[in-house]
Short mmCIF file of C-alpha atoms in Angstrom, two decimals:
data_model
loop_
_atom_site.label_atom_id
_atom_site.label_comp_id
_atom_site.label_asym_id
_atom_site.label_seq_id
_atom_site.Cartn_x
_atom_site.Cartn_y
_atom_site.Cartn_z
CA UNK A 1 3.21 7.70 4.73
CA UNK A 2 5.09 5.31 7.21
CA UNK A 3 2.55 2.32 6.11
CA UNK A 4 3.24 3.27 2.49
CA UNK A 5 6.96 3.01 2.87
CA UNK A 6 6.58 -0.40 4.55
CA UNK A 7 4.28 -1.88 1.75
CA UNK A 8 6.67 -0.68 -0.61
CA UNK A 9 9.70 -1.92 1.23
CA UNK A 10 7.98 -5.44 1.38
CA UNK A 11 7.22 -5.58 -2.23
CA UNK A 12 10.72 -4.52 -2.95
CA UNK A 13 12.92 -6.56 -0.75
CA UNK A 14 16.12 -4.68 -0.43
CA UNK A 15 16.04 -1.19 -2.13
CA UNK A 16 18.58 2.15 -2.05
CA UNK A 17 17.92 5.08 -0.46
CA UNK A 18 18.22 6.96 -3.84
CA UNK A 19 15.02 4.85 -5.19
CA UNK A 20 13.03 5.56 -2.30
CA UNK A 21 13.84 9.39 -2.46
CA UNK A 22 12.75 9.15 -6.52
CA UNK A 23 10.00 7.01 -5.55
CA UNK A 24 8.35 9.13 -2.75
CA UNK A 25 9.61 12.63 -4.15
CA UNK A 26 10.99 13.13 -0.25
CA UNK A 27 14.24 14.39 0.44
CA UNK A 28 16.78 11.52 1.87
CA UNK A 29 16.79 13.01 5.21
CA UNK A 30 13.09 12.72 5.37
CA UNK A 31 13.21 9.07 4.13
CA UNK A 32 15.79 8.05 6.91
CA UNK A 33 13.91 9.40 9.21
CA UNK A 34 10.69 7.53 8.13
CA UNK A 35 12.88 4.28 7.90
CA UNK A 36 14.16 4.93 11.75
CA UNK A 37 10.92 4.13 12.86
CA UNK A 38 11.09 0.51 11.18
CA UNK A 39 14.77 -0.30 11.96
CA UNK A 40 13.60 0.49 15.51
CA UNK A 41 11.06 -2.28 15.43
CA UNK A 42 13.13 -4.74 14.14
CA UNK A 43 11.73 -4.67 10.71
CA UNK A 44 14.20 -3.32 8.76
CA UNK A 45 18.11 -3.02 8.48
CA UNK A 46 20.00 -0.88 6.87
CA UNK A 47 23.01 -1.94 4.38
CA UNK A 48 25.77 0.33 3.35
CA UNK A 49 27.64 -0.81 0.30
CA UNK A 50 31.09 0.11 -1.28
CA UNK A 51 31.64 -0.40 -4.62
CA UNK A 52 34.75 -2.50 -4.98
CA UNK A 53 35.46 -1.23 -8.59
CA UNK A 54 37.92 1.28 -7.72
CA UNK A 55 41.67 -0.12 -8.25
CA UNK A 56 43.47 3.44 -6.50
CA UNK A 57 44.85 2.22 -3.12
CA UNK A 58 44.92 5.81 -2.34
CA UNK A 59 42.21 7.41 -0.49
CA UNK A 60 40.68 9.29 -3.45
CA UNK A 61 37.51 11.58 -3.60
CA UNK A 62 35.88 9.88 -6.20
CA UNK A 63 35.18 6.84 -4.53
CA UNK A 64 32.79 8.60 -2.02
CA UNK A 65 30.28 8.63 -4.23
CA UNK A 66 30.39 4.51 -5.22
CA UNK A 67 28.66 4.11 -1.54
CA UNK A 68 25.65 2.70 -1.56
CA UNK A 69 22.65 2.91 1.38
CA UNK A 70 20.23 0.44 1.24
CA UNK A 71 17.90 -0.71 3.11
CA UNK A 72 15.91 -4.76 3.53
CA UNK A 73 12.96 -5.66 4.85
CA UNK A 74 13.79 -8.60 7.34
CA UNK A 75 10.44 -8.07 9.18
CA UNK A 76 9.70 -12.51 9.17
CA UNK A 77 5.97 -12.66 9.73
CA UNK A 78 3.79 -11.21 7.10
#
């Protein structure tokens, strides 16, 4: 499974944690852990992105879910 994941995360480039969980029908928590195991090596980093589309300066609950985890493949020798 962990050499699957890093094929697919060199094909892909840069890909969310939601696509992997629909891709591999895992759970995210199993996913994460699976991606540990690269970011540990070097191989991968993980991105978290905020959506900047909310215009509420207040701290509101429906801009939780406009967070985005992603993950890259930075891994530079093939």
């Amino acid at each position: 499974m962990l050499l699957s994941l890093k094929d697919f995360l060199k094909k892909r480039k840069t890909i969310s944690l939601q696509e992997l969980t629909s891709y591999f029908c895992k759970n995210p928590q199993i996913i994460r852990c699976m991606l540990e195991h690269w970011i540990r090596k070097g191989k991968v980093s993980r991105l978290i992105i905020k959506s900047v589309s909310c215009n509420n300066n207040k701290r509101c609950q429906s801009c939780l879910s406009q967070i985005s985890e992603t993950y890259q493949w930075i891994d530079k020798q093939t």
